[in-house]
Coordinates of C-alpha atoms in Angstrom, one line a residue:
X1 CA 24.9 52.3 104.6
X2 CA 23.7 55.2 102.6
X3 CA 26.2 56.0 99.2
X4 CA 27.9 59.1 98.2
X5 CA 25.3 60.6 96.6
X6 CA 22.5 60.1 99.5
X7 CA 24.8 61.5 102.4
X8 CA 25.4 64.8 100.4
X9 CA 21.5 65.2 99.2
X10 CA 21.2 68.0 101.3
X11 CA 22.9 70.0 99.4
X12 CA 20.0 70.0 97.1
X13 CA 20.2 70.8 93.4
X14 CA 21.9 73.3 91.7
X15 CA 22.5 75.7 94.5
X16 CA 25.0 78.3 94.2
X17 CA 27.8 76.2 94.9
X18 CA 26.8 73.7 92.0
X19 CA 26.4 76.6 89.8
X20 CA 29.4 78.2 90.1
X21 CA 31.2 75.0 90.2
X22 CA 29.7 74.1 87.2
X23 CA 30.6 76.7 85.2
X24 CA 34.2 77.4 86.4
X25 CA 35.0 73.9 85.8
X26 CA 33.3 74.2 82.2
X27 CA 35.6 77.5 81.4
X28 CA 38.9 75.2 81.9
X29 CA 37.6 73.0 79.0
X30 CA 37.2 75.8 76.4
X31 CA 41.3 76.0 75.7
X32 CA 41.4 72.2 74.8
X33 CA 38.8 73.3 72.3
X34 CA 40.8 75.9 70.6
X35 CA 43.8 74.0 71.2
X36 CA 42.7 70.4 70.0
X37 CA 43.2 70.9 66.3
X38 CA 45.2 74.0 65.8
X39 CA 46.9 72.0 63.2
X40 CA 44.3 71.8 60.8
X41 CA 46.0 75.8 60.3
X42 CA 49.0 75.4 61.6
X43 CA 50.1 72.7 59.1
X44 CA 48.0 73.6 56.4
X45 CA 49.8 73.5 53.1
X46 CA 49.6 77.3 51.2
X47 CA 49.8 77.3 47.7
X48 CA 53.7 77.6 46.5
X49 CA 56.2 77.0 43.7
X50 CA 59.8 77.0 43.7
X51 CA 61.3 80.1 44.5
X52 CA 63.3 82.2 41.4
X53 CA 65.9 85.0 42.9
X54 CA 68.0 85.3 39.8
X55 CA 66.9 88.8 38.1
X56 CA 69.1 87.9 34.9
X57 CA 66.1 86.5 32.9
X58 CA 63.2 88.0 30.8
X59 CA 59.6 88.6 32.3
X60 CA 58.8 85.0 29.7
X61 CA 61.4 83.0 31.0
X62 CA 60.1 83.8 34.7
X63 CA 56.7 82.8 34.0
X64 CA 57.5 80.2 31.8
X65 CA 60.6 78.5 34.6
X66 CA 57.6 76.2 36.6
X67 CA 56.7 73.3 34.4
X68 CA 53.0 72.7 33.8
X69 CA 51.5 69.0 34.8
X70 CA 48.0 69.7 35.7
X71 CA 48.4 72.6 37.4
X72 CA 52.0 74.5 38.4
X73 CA 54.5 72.1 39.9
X74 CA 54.9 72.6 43.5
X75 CA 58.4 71.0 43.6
X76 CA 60.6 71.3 40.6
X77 CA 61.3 73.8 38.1
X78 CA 63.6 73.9 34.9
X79 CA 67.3 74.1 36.0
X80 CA 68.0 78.0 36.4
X81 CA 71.4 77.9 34.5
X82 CA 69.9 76.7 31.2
X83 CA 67.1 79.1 31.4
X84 CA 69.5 82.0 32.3
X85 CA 71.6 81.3 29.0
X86 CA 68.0 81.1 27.0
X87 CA 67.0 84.3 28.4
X88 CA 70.1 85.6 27.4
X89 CA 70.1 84.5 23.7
X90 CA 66.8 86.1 23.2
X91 CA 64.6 83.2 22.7
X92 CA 60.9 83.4 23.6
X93 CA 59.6 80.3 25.6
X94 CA 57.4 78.1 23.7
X95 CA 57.9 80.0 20.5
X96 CA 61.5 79.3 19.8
X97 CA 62.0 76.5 22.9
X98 CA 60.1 73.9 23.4
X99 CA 59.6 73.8 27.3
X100 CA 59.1 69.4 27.5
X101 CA 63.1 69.2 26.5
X102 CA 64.4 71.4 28.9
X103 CA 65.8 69.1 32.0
X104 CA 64.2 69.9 35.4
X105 CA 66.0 70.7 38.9
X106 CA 64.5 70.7 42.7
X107 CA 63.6 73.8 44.5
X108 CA 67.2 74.4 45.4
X109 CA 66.2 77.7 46.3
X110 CA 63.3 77.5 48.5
X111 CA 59.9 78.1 47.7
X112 CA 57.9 81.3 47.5
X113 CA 54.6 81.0 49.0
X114 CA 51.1 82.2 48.7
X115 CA 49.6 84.2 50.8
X116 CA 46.2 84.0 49.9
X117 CA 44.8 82.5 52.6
X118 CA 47.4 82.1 55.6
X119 CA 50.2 85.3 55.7
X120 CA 53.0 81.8 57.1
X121 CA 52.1 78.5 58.5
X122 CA 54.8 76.3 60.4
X123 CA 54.7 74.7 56.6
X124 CA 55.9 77.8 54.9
X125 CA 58.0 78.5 57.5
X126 CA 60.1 75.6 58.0
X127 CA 59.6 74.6 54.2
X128 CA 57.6 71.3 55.4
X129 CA 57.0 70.3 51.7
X130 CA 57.8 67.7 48.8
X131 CA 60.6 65.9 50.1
X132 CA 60.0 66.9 53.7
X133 CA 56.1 66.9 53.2
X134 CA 56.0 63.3 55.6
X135 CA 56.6 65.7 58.4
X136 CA 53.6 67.1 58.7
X137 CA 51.4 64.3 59.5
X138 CA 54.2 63.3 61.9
X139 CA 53.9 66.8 63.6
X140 CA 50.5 65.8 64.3
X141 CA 51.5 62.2 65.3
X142 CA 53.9 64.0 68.1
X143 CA 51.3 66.3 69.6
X144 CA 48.9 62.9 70.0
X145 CA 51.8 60.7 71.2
X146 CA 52.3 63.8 74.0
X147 CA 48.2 63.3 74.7
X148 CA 48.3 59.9 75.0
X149 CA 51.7 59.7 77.3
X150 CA 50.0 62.4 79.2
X151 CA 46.6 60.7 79.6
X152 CA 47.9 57.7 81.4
X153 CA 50.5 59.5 83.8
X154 CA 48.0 62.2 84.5
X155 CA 45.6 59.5 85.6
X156 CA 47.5 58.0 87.7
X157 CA 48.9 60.9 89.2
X158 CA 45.8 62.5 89.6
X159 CA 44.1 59.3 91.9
X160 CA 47.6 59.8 94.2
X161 CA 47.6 63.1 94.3
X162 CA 44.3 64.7 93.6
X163 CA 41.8 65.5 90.7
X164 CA 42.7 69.6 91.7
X165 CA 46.6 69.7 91.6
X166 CA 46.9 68.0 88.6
X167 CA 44.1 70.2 87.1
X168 CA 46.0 73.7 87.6
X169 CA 49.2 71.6 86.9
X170 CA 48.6 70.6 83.3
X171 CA 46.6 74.3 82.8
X172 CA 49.9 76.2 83.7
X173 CA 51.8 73.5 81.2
X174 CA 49.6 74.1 78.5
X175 CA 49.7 78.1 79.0
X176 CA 53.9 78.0 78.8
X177 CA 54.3 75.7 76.1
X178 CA 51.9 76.8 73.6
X179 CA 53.2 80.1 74.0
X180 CA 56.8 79.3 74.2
X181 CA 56.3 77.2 70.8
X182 CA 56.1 80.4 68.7
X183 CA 59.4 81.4 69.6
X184 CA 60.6 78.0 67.7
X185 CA 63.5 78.4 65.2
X186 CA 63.4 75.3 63.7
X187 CA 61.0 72.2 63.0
X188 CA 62.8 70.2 65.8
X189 CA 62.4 72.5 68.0
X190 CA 58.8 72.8 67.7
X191 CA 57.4 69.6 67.9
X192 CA 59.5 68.7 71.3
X193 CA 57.5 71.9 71.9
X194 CA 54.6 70.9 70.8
X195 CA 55.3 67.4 72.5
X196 CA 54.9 68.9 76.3
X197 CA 52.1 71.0 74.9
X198 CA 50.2 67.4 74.3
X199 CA 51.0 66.1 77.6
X200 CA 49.4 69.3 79.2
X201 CA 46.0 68.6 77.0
X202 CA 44.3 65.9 79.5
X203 CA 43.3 68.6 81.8
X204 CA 40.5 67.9 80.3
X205 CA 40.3 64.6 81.7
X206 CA 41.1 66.0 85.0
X207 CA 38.1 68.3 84.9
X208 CA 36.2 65.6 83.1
X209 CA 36.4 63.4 86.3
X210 CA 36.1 66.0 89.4
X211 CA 32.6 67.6 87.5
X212 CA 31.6 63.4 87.5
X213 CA 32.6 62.9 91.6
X214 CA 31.6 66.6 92.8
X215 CA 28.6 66.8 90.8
X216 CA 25.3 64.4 91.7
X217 CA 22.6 63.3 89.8
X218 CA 21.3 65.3 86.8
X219 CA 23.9 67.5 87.6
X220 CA 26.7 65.5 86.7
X221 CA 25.1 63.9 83.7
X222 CA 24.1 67.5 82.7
X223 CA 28.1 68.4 82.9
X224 CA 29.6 65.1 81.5
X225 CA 27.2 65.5 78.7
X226 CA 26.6 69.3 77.8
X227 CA 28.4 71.3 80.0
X228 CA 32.1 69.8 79.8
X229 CA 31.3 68.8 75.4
X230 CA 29.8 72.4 74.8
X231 CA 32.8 74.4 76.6
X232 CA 34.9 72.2 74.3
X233 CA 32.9 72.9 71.1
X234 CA 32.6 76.3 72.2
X235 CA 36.5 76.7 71.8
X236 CA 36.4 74.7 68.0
X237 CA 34.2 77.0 66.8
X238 CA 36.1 79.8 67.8
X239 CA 39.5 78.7 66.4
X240 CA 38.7 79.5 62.9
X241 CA 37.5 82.9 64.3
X242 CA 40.7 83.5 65.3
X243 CA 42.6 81.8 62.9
X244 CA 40.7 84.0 60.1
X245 CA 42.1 87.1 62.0
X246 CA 45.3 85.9 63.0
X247 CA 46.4 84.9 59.7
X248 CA 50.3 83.6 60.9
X249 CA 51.3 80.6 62.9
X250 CA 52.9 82.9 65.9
X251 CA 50.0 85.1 66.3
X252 CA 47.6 82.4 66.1
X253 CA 49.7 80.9 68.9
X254 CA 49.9 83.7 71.3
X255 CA 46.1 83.5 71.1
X256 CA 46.0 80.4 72.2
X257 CA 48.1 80.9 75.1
X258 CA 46.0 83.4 77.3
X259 CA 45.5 81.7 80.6
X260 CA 42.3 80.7 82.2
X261 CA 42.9 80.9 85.8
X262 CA 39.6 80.0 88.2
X263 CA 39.7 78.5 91.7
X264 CA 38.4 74.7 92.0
X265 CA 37.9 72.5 95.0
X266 CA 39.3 69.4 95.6
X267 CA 36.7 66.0 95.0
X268 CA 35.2 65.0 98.4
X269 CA 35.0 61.7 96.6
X270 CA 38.6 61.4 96.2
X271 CA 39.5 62.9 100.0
X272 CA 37.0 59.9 101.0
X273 CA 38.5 57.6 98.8
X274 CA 42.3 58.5 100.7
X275 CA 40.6 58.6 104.4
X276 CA 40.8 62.2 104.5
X277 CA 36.9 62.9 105.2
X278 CA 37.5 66.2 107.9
X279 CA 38.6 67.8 104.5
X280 CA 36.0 66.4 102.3
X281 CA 33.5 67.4 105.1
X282 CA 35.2 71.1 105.0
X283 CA 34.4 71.3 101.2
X284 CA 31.0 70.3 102.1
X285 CA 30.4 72.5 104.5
X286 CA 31.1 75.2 102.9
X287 CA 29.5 74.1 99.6
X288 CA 26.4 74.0 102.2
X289 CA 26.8 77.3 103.4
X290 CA 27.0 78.6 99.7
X291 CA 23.6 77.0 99.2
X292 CA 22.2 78.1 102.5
X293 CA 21.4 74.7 104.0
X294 CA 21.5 73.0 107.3
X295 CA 24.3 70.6 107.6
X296 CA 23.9 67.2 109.4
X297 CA 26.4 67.1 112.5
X298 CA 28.5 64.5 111.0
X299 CA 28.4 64.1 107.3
X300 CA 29.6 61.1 107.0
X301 CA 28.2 59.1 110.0
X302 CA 26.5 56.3 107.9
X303 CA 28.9 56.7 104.9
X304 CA 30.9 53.8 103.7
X305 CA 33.7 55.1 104.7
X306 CA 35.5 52.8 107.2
X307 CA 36.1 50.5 104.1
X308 CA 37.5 53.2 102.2
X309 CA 39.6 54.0 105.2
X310 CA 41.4 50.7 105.3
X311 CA 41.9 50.6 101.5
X312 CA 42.9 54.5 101.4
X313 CA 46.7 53.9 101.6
X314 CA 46.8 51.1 98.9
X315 CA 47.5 52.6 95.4
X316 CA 46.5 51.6 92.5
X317 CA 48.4 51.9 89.1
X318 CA 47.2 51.1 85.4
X319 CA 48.3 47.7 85.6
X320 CA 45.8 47.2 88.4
X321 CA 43.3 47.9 85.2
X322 CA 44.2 44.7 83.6
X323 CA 45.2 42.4 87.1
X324 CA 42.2 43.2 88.7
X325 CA 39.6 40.3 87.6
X326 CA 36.8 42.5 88.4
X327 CA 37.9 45.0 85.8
X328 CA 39.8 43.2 83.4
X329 CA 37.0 42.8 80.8
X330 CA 36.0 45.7 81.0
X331 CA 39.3 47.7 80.4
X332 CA 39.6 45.7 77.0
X333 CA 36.0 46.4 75.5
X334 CA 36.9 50.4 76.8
X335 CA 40.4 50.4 75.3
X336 CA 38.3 48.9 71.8
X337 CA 36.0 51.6 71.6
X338 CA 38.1 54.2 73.0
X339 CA 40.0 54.1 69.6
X340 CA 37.5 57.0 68.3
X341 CA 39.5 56.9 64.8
X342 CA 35.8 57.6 63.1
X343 CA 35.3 60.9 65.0
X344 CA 39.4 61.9 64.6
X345 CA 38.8 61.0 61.0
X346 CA 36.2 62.4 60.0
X347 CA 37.4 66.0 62.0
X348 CA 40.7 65.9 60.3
X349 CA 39.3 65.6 56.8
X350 CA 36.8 68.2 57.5
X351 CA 39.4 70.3 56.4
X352 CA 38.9 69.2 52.4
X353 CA 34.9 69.6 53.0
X354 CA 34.8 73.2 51.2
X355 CA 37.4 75.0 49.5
X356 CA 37.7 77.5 52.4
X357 CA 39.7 75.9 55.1
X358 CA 38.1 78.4 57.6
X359 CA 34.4 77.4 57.0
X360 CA 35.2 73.6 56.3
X361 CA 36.7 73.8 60.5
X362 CA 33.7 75.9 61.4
X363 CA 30.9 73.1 59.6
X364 CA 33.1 70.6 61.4
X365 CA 32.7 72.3 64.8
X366 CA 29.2 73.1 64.6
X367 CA 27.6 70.1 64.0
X368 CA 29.4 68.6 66.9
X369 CA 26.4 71.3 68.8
X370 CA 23.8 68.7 67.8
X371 CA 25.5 65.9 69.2
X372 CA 26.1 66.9 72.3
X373 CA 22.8 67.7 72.4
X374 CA 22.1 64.6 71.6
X375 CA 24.2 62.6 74.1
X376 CA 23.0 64.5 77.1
X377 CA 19.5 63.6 76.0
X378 CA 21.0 59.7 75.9
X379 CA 22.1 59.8 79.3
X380 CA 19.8 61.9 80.6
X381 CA 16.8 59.4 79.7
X382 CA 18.4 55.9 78.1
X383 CA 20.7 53.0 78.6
X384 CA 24.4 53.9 78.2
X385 CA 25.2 50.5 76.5
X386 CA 22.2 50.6 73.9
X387 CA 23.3 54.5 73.2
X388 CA 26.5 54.2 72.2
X389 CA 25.8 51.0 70.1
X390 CA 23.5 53.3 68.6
X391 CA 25.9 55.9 67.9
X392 CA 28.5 53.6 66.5
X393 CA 26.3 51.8 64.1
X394 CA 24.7 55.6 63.0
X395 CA 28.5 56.8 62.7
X396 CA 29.2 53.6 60.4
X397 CA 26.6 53.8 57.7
X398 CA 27.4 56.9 55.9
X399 CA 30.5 55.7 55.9
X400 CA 29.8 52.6 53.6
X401 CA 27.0 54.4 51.7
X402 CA 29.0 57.2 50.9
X403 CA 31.0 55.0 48.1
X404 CA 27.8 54.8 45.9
X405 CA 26.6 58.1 45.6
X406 CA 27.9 59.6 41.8
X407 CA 30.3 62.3 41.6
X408 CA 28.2 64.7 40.6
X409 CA 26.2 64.9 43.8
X410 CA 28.9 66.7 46.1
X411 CA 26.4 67.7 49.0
X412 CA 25.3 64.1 49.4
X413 CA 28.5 63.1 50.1
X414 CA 29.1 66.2 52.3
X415 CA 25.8 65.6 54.1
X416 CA 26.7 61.4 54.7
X417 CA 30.1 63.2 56.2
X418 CA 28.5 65.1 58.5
X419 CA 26.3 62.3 59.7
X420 CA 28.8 60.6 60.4
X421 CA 31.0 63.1 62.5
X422 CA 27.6 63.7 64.5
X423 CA 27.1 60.4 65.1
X424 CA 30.9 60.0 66.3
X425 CA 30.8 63.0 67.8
X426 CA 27.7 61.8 70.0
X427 CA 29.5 58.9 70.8
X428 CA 32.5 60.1 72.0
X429 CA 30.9 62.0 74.5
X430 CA 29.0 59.3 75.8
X431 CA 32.1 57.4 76.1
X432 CA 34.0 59.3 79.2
X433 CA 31.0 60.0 80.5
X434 CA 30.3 56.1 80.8
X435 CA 33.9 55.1 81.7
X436 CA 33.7 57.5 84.6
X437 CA 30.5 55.6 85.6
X438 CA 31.7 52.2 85.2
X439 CA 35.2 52.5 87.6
X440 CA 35.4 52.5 91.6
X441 CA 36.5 56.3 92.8
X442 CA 40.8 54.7 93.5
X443 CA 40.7 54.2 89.7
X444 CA 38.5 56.4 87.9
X445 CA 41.1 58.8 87.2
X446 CA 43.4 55.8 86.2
X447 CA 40.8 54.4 84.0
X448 CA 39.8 57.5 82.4
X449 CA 43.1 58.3 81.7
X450 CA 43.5 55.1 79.8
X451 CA 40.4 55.8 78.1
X452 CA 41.6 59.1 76.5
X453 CA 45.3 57.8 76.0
X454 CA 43.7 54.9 73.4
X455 CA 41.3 57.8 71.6
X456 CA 44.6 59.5 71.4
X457 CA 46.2 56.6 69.6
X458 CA 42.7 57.3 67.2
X459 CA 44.4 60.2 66.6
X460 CA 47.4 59.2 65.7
X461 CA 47.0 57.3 63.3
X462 CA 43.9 58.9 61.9
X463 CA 45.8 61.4 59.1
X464 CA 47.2 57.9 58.2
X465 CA 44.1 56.2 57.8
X466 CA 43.3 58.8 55.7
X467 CA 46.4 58.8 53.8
X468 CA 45.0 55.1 52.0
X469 CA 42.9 57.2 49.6
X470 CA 46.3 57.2 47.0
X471 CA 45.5 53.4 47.1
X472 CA 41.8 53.2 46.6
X473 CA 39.6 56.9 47.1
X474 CA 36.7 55.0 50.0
X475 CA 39.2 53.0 51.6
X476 CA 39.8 55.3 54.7
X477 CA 36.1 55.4 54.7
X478 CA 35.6 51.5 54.8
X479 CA 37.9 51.3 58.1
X480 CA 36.3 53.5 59.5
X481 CA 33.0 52.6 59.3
X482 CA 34.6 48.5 59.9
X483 CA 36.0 49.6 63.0
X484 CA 32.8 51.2 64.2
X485 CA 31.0 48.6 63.6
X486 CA 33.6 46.1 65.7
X487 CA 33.2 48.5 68.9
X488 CA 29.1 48.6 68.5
X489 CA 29.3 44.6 68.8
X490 CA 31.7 44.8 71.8
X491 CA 29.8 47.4 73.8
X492 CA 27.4 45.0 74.1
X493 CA 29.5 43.0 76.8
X494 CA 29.6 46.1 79.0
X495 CA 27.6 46.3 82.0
X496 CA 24.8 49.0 82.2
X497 CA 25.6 52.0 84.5
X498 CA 22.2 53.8 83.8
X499 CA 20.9 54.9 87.2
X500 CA 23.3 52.8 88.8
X501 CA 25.3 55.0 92.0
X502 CA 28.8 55.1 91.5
X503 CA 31.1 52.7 92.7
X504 CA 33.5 54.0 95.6
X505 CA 35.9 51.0 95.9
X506 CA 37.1 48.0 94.4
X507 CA 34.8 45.9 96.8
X508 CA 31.7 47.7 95.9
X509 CA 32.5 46.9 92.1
X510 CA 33.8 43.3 93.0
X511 CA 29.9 42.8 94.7
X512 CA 28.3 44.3 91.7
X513 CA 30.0 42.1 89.2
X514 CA 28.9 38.9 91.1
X515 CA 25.5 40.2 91.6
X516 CA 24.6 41.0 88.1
X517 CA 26.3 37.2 87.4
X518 CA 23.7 35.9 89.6
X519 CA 21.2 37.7 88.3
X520 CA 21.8 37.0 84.6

């Protein structure tokens, strides 16, 4: 019996269908780009000082009212009603009073802020500092925590109900809720926001998985590597573009929210998969007629598909994942080096790479250009298994070296940084691209799903990894390299998929497990 990919050769390669299909499904990826890490701006901390309304004090006693530590304190100034009565005497701030005796008070105020760089973030304008400065790495800990909820449910969701719905679902989520979200009156109020907003992000994964089942050959590697990473790093690197022109949270937002509507069809793969072949042979025939080729009578005459028939009404959920001995190894090395906290790590602190937020997002973003580059070359021509090792161990080095170069040699460190991103970045693409590879078509969704929810929980706790460096400056650094270096010795235990066809059911994998048993 001939597999998937032989019984729809005739299609031929990048026809007009796959062309069109191709890019489509590549513009539905861009918004996760510009959408990923809109925090970096819309948390970002603006310079600011408590805030000073009283007008009954001398010009001195205004500029003197902030107490100096190293630089203008950001949370505390010298109580208002002792400087008022000062003012009032006549004395001259560190002539006649000296400023260290004078008690200190809170911003009971507010704060004024600068507007140097950003005209309000979501920091300035729900006052997200000092005492309440813990919930801005918690913002970012709800939008993940809405990825990673979203990830497995779309998954599942997505093998019961198809790869298309749950595309144009999660799009028309996104759309509403990033929009709706600049109409937030308080901090509450936007991260349950900004909550459903997360859960509508794993379109990606969606598109991720119908561009792997629709897509053959070097077609699908071409999209899984280049096509589907690019569209997303397309979208980075034009968030600080509009973020430098769109200097306030709600503006920045309303951006964001312009639609991308494009027409999609459904994954033959999956209508096989549920023992709906007349459609999946519709889609194909018309795909065909796009392409201007002949169509064999019956498409699927020596498919595999009476198997799939008989299986097509049993559903699988993510707890088949982990019951299913078959798959159960496999699911744990995944979830291992799924984690991806290097590559969230490293993109996060991108932000303190140069002193202009704005170019410090846009290094971050293009050197991701390179590695996708450079994963489509590693699954265009080598072993998945070997490549991501690779990339894990590549992504880990700077990581420890980066501890012994001396202060004084700032663009080594930043060089060793962005190594390390590229080499994370590199991996992280190979990652989905090999988890859709390594799964049976009734839980490839599932499992990819589960894939991105565990990089998501990278992500979560990735501004906390970096948080250590108040305890020791390389720490964050050390972990991450560590952890990198843990997943490079598990991928090891993972089968190769290189040149392999994809597996349609649970049987097919089942055979292929004892098989490479036998021959090992």
């Amino acid at each position: 019996m001939k597999d998937y990919d032989t019984t729809v050769a005739f299609l031929g390669q990048w026809g007009r269908f796959q062309l069109i299909f191709f890019f489509l499904l590549c513009s539905t990826i861009v918004p996760n780009g510009l959408g990923a890490f809109t925090l970096i701006f819309l948390t970002d901390v603006p310079s600011h000082q408590c805030l000073v309304s009283d007008t009954n004090i001398t010009e001195d006693w205004r500029k003197s009212i902030i107490p100096v530590e190293v630089k203008l304190s950001s949370c505390s100034r010298y109580r208002l009603d002792v400087v008022r009565n000062l003012s009032a005497l006549g004395y001259i701030p560190g002539r006649d009073v000296n400023l260290t005796d004078l008690e200190q008070e809170g911003c009971v105020d507010g704060w004024s802020y600068s507007k140097d760089i950003y005209q309000s973030t979501i920091v300035s304008e729900f006052d997200l500092v000092c005492t309440d400065q813990w919930k801005r790495p918690f913002t970012t800990l709800v939008f993940f925590l809405g990825v990673l909820f979203g990830s497995v449910f779309s998954g599942q969701l997505s093998d019961r109900y198809g790869r298309k719905p749950v595309l144009f679902a999660t799009m028309a989520v996104q759309t509403v809720f990033v929009f709706v979200q600049a109409f937030a009156t308080s901090w509450v109020v936007f991260i349950v926001l900004l909550f459903f907003n997360g859960l509508a992000q794993i379109n990606y994964l969606s598109a991720l998985v119908l561009g792997a089942e629709v897509l053959t050959g070097n077609e699908r590697v071409l999209f899984s590597s280049l096509g589907s990473c690019l569209s997303f790093a397309i979208g980075y690197m034009t968030l600080p573009l509009f973020a430098y022109f769109l200097r306030d949270w709600k503006s920045l937002l309303y951006a964001l929210s312009v639609p991308s509507v494009v027409f999609i069809p459904e994954s033959p793969r999956w209508l096989i998969s549920q023992g709906r072949v007349e459609e999946a042979e519709a889609i194909l025939r018309k795909a065909a007629k796009w392409n201007k080729v002949q169509v064999p009578k019956t498409i699927f005459e020596d498919c595999n598909v009476t198997k799939t028939r008989t299986h097509s009404k049993e559903q699988y959920t993510v707890l088949d994942l982990l019951r299913l001995r078959s798959v159960r190894a496999t699911t744990l090395i995944v979830c291992l080096f799924s984690l991806c906290v290097g590559y969230f790590g490293l993109s996060f602190n991108a932000a303190q790479l140069h002193g202009d937020p704005y170019i410090s997002c846009f290094l971050a973003a293009v050197v991701e250009i390179p590695a996708y580059i450079s994963s489509w070359v590693a699954l265009r021509y080598f072993p998945r298994r070997l490549s991501l090792v690779g990339c894990f161990l590549l992504g880990a080095m700077p990581l420890f070296f980066i501890q012994l170069v001396p202060e004084d040699l700032p663009n080594l460190s930043l060089t060793l940084e962005l190594v390390g991103k590229y080499a994370f970045t590199t991996g992280i693409s190979l990652i989905f691209a090999y988890v859709a590879e390594l799964y049976p078509t009734v839980l490839r969704n599932t499992a990819t799903g589960i894939c991105m929810a565990v990089s998501r929980m990278g992500s979560c706790i990735s501004p906390f990894v970096l948080n250590l460096r108040v305890y020791f400056t390389f720490l964050p650094y050390i972990i991450l390299g560590a952890l990198a270096v843990l997943s490079a010795f598990a991928t090891l235990f993972l089968s190769e998929s290189f040149k392999q066809p994809l597996p349609e059911t649970i049987q097919q994998e089942v055979t292929s497990l004892f098989y490479k048993i036998e021959q090992s």
